[in-house]
mmCIF file of C-alpha atoms and ligand atoms in Angstrom:
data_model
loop_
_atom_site.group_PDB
_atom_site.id
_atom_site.type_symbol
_atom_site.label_atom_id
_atom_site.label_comp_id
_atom_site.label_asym_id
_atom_site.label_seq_id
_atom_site.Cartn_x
_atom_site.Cartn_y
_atom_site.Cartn_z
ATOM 1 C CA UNK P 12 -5.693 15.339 -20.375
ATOM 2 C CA UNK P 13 -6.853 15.574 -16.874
ATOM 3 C CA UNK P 14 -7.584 11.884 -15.199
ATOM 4 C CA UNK P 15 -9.363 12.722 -11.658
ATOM 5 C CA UNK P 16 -7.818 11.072 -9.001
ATOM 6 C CA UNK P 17 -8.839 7.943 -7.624
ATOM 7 C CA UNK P 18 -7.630 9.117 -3.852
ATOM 8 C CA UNK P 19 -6.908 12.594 -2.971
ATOM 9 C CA UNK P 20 -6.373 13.864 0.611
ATOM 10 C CA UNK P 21 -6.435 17.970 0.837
ATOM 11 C CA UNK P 22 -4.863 19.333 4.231
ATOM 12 C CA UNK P 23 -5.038 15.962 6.133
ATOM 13 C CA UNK P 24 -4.540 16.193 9.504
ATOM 14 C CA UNK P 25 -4.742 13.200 11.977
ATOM 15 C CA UNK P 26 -2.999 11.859 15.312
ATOM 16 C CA UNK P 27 -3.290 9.867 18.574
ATOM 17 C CA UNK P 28 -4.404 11.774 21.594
ATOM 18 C CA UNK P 29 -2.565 14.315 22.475
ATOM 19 C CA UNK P 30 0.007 13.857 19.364
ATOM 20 C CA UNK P 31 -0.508 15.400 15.925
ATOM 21 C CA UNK P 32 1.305 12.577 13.572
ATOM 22 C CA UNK P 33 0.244 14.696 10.095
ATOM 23 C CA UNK P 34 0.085 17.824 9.263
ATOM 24 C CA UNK P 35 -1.856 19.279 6.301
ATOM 25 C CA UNK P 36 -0.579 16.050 3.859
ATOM 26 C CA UNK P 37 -1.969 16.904 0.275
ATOM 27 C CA UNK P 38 -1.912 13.143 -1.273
ATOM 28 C CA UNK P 39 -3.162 11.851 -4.523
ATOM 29 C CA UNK P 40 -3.014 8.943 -6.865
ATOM 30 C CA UNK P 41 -4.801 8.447 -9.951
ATOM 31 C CA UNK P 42 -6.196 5.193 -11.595
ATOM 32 C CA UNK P 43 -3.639 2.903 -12.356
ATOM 33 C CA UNK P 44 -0.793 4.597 -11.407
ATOM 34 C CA UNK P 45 1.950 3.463 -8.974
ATOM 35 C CA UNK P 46 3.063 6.067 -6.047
ATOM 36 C CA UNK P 47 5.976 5.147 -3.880
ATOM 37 C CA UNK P 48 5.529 7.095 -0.257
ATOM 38 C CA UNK P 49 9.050 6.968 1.339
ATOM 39 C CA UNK P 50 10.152 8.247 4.558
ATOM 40 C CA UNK P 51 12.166 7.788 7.841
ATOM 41 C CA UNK P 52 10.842 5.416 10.521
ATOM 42 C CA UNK P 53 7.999 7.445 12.512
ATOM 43 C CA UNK P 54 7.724 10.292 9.735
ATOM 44 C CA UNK P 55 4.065 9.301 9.134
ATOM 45 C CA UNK P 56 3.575 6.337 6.296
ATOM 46 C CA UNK P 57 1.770 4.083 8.306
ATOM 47 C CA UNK P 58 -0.656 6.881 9.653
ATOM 48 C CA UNK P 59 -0.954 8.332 6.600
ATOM 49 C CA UNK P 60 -2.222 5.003 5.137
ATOM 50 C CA UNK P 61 -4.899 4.217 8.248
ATOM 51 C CA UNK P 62 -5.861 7.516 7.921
ATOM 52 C CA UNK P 63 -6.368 7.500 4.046
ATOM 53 C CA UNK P 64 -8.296 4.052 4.817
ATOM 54 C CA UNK P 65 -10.472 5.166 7.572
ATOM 55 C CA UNK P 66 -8.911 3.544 10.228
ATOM 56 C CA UNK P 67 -7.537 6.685 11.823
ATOM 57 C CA UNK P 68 -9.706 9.413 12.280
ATOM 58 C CA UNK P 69 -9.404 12.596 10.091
ATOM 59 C CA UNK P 70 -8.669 16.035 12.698
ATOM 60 C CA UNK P 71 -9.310 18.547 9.712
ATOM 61 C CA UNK P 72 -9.104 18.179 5.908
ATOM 62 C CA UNK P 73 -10.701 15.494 3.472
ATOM 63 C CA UNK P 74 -10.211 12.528 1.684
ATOM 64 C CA UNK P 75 -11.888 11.272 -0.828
ATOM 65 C CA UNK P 76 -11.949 7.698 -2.879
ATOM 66 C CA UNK P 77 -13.795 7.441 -6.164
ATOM 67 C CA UNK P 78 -15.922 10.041 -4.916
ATOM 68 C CA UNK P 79 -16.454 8.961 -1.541
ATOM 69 C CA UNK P 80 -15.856 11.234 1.803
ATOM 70 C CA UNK P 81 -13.892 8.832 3.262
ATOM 71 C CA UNK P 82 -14.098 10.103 6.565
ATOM 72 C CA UNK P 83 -17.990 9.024 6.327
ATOM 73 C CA UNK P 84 -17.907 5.643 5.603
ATOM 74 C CA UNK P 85 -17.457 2.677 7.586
ATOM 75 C CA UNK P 86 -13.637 0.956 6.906
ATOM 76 C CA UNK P 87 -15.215 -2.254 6.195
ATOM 77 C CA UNK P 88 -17.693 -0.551 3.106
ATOM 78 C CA UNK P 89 -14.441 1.387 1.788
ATOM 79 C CA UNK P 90 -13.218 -1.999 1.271
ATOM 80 C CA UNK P 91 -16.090 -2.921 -0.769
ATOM 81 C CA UNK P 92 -15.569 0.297 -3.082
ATOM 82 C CA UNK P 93 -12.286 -1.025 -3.840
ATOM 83 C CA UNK P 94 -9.732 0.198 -1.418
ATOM 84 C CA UNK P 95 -7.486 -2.439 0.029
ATOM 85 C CA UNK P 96 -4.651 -2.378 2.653
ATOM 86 C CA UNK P 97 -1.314 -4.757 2.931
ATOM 87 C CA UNK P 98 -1.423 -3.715 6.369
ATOM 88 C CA UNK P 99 1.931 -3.716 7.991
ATOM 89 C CA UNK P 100 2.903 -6.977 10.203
ATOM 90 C CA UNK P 101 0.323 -8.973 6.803
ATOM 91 C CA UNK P 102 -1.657 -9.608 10.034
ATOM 92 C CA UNK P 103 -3.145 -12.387 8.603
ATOM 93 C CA UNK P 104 -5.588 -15.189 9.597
ATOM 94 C CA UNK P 105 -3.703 -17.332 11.743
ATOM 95 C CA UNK P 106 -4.688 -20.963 12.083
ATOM 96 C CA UNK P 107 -6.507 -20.972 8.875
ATOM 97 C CA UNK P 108 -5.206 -22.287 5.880
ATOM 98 C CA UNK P 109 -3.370 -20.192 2.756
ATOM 99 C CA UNK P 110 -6.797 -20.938 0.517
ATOM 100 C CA UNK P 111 -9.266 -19.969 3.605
ATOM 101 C CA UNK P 112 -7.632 -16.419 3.859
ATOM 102 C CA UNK P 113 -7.864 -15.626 0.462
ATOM 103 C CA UNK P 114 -11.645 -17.278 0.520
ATOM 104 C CA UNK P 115 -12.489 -15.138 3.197
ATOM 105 C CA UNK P 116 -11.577 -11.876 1.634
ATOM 106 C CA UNK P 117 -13.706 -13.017 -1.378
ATOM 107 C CA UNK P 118 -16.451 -12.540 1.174
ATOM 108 C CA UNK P 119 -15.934 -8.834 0.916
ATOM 109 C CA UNK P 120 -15.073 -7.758 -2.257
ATOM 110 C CA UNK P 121 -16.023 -4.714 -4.340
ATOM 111 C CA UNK P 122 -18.811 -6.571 -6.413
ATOM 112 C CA UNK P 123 -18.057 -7.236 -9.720
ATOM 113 C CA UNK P 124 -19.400 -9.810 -12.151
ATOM 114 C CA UNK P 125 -17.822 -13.483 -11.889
ATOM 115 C CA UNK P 126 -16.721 -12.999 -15.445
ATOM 116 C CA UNK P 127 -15.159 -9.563 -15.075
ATOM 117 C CA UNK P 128 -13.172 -10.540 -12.122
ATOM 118 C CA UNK P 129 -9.413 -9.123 -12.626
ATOM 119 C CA UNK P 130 -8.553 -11.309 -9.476
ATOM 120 C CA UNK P 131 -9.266 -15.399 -8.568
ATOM 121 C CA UNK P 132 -7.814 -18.126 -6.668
ATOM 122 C CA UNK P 133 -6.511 -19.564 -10.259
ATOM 123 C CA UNK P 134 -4.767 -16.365 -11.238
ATOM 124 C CA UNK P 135 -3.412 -15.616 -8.366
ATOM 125 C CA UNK P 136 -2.085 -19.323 -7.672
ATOM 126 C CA UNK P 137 -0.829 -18.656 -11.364
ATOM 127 C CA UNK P 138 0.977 -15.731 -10.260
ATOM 128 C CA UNK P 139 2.312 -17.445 -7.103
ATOM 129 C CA UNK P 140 2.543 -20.876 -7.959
ATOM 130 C CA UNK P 141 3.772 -21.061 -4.824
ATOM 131 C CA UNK P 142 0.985 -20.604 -2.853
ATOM 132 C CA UNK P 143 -0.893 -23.068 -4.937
ATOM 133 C CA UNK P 144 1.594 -25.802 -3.466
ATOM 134 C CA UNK P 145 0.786 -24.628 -0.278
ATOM 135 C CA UNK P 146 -3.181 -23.793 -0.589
ATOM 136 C CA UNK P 147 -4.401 -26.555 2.436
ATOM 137 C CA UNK P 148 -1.126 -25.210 5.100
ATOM 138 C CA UNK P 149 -1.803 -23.255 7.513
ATOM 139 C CA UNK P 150 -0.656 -19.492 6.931
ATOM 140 C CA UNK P 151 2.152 -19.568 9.889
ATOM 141 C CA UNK P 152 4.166 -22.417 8.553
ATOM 142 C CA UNK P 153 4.757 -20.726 5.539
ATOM 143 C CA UNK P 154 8.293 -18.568 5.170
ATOM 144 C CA UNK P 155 7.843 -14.153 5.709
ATOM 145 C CA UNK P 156 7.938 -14.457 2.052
ATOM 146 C CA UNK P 157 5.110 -16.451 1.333
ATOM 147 C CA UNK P 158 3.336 -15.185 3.918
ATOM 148 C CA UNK P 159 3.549 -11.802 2.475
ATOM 149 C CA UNK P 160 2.315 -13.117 -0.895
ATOM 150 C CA UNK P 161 -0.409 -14.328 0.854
ATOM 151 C CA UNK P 162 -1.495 -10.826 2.387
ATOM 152 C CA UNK P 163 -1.237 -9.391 -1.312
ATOM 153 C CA UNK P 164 -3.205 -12.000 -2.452
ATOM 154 C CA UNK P 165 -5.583 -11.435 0.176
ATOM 155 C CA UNK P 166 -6.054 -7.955 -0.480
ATOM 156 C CA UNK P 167 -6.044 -8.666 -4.284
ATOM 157 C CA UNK P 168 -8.968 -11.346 -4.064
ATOM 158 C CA UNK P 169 -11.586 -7.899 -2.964
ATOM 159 C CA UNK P 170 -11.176 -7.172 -6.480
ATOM 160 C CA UNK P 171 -9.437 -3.656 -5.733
ATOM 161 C CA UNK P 172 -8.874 -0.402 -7.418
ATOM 162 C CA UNK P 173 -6.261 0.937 -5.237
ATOM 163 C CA UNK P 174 -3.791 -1.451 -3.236
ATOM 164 C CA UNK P 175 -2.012 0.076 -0.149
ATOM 165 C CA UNK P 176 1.209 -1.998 0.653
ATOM 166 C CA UNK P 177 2.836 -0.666 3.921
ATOM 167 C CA UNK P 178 6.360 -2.258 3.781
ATOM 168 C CA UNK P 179 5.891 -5.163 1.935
ATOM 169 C CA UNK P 180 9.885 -5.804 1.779
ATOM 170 C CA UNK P 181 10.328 -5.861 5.509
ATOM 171 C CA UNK P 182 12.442 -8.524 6.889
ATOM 172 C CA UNK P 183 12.471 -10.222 3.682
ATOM 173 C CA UNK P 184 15.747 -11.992 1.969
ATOM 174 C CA UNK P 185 16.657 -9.774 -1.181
ATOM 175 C CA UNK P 186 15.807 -12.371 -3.589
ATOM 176 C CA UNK P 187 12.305 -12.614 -2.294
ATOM 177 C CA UNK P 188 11.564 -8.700 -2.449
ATOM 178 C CA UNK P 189 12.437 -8.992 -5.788
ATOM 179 C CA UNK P 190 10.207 -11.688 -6.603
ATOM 180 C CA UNK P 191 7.533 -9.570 -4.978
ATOM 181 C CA UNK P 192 8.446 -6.711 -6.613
ATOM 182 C CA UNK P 193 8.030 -8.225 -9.909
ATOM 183 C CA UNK P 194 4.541 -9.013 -9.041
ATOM 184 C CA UNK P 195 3.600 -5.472 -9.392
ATOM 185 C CA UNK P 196 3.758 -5.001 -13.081
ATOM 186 C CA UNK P 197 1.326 -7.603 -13.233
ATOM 187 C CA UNK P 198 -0.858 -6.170 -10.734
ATOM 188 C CA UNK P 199 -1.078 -3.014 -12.724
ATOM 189 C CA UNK P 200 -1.963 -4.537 -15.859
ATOM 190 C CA UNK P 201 -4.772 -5.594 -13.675
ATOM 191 C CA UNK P 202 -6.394 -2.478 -13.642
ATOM 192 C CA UNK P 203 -5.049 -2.030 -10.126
ATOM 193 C CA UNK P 204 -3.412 1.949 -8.703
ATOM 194 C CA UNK P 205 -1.080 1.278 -5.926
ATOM 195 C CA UNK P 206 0.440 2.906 -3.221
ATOM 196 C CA UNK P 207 3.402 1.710 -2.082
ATOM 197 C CA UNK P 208 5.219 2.424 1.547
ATOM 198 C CA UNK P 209 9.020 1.412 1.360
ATOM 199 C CA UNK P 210 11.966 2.173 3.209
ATOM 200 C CA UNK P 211 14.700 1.412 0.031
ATOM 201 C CA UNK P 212 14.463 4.441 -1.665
ATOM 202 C CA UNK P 213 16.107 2.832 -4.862
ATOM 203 C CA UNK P 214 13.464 0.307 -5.302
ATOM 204 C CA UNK P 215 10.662 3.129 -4.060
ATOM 205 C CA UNK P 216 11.855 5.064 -7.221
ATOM 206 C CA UNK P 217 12.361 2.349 -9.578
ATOM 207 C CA UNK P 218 8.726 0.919 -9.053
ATOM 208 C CA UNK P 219 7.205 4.074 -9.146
ATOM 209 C CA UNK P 220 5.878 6.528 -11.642
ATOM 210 C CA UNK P 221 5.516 9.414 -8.313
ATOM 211 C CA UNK P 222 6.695 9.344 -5.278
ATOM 212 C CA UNK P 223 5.904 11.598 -1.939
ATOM 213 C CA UNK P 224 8.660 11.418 0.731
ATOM 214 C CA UNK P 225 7.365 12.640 4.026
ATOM 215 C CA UNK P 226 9.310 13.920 7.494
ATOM 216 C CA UNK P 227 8.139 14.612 10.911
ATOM 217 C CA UNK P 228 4.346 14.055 9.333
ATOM 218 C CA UNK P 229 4.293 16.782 6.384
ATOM 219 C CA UNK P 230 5.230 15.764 3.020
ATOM 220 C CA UNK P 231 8.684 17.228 1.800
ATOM 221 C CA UNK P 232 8.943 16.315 -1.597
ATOM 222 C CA UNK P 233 6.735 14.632 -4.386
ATOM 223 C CA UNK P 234 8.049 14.719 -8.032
ATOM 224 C CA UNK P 235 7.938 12.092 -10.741
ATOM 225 C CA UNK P 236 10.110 8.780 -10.342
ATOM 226 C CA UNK P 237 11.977 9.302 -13.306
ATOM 227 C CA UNK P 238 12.860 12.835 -12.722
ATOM 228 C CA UNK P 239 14.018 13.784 -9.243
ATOM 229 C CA UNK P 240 17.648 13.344 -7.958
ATOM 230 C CA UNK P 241 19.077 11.869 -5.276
ATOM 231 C CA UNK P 242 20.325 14.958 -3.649
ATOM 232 C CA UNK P 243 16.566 16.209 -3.633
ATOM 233 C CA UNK P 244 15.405 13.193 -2.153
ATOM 234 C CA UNK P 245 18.168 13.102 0.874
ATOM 235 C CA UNK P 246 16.877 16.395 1.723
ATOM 236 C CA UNK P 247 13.801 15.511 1.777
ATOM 237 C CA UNK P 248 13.862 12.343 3.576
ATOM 238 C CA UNK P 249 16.216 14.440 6.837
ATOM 239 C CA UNK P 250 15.371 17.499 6.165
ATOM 240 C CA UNK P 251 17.096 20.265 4.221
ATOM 241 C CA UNK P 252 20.186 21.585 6.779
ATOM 242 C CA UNK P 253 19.820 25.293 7.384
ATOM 243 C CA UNK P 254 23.168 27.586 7.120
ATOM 244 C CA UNK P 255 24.154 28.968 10.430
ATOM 245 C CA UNK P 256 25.488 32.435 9.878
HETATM 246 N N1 ADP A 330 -1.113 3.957 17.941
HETATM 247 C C1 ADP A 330 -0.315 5.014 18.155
HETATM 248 N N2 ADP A 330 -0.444 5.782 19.270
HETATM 249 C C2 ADP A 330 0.351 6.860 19.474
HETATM 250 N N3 ADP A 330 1.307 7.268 18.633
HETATM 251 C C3 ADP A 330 1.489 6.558 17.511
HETATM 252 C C4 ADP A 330 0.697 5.395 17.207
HETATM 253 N N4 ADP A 330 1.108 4.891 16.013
HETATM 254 C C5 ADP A 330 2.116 5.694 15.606
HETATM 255 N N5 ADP A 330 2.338 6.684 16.489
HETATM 256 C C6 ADP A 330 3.327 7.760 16.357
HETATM 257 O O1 ADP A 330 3.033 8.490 15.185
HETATM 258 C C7 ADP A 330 4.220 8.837 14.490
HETATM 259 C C8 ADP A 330 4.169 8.284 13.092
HETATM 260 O O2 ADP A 330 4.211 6.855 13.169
HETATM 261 P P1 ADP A 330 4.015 5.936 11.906
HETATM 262 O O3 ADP A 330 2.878 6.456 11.114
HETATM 263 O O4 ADP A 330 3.946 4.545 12.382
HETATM 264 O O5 ADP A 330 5.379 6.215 11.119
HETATM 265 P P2 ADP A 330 6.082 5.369 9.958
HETATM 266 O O6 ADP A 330 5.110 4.392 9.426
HETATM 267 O O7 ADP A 330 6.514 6.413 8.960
HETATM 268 O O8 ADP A 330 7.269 4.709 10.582
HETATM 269 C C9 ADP A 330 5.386 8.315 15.322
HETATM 270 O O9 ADP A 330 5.871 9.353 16.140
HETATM 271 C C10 ADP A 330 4.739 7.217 16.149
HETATM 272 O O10 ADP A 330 5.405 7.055 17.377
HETATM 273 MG MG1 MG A 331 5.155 2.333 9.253
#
């Protein structure tokens, strides 16, 4: 049985100016599923993600989401066909309360019927009880932690069928990536796909059912979680040493 992929890119290539950050990056995730993108700093995640989202400008190649060129619609509307972004940083609404960013993404979901909603302030204070505690605070007094479950709950609230999370454990105390990380079972269930950028390639492969790793901005390996081995993914993630002689 062949599911058709709720992202694909086919021979992406994007950069900044002068510098080509990807080259030729075939990418795709299907409904529900959970890909792990992995990858020394400056190999290409984060561009790959803005890029996939709009926010970078495709060079040559496609991308499509649920049917959708991509590279013809407006960020903001890509949003409102259910793509969403845990953009790295969380970059969230500073000076506004925990409950008025996750209001304000509301504003621009994907529409769906009230009833039908996977995603609402209750649930997602139920799945971060936290959060509820802190609903009137304003997002900077909160811990990196909470912050960050703030951002996911931001992104979750536009009702999404693909979440991008670009480093989500960054800077965080163990104990609180794990707490995260436990969210994403749950977020599945959902309904929701997710792509997920992370530097620990242990917890990359043990929340994923795929995983690309990518060097130097071309993808180098993509297998299935379960199967590949660690020596594959070394050479992968710095490249596979040539023999001299
Ligand atoms: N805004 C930018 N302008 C110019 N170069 C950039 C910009 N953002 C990233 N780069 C470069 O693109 C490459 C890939 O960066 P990035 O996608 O951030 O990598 P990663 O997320 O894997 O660490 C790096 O060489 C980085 O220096
Ligand atoms: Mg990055």
């Amino acid at each position: 049985m062949n599911v058709s992929p709720l992202l694909a890119s086919r021979a992406l290539c994007a950069g900044y100016g002068d510098f080509q950050a990807l080259f030729g990056v075939d990418f795709e995730i299907s409904p529900g599923e959970v890909v792990a993108l992995i990858g020394a700093n400056g190999a290409g995640k984060s561009t790959l993600l803005k890029t996939l989202t709009g926010l970078v400008p495709l060079r040559s190649g496609s991308v499509s989401f649920a049917g959708i060129d991509v590279s013809k619609t407006p960020a903001h509307a890509l949003v409102a066909h259910g793509l969403a972004m845990v953009p790295e940083g969380r970059r969230l609404f500073r000076g506004m309360s925990v409950e008025d960013n996750l209001r304000v993404a509301a504003d621009h979901a994907r529409p769906v019927a009230a009833n039908a909603r996977p995603w609402t302030l209750e649930r997602l204070y139920d799945l971060f009880p936290v959060l509820a505690e802190r609903r009137r605070q304003a997002v900077e007094t909160l811990s990196g932690g909470q912050q960050q479950m703030v951002a996911i709950g931001r992104a979750l609230m536009t009702q999404p069928k693909l979440l991008l999370c670009d480093e989500i454990s960054l800077g965080l105390a163990p104990k609180v990536i794990l707490e995260i990380y436990e969210m994403l079972p749950v977020i599945r269930q959902a309904g929701t796909a997710i792509l997920l950028v992370e530097q620990d390639v242990t917890l990359a492969s043990r929340s994923s059912d795929r995983f690309y790793c990518m060097l130097e901005g071309r993808i180098t390996l993509t297998a299935r979680s379960a199967d590949v081995t660690r020596e594959q993914i070394t050479q992968a993630y710095f490249g596979v040493k040539h023999e001299v002689g």
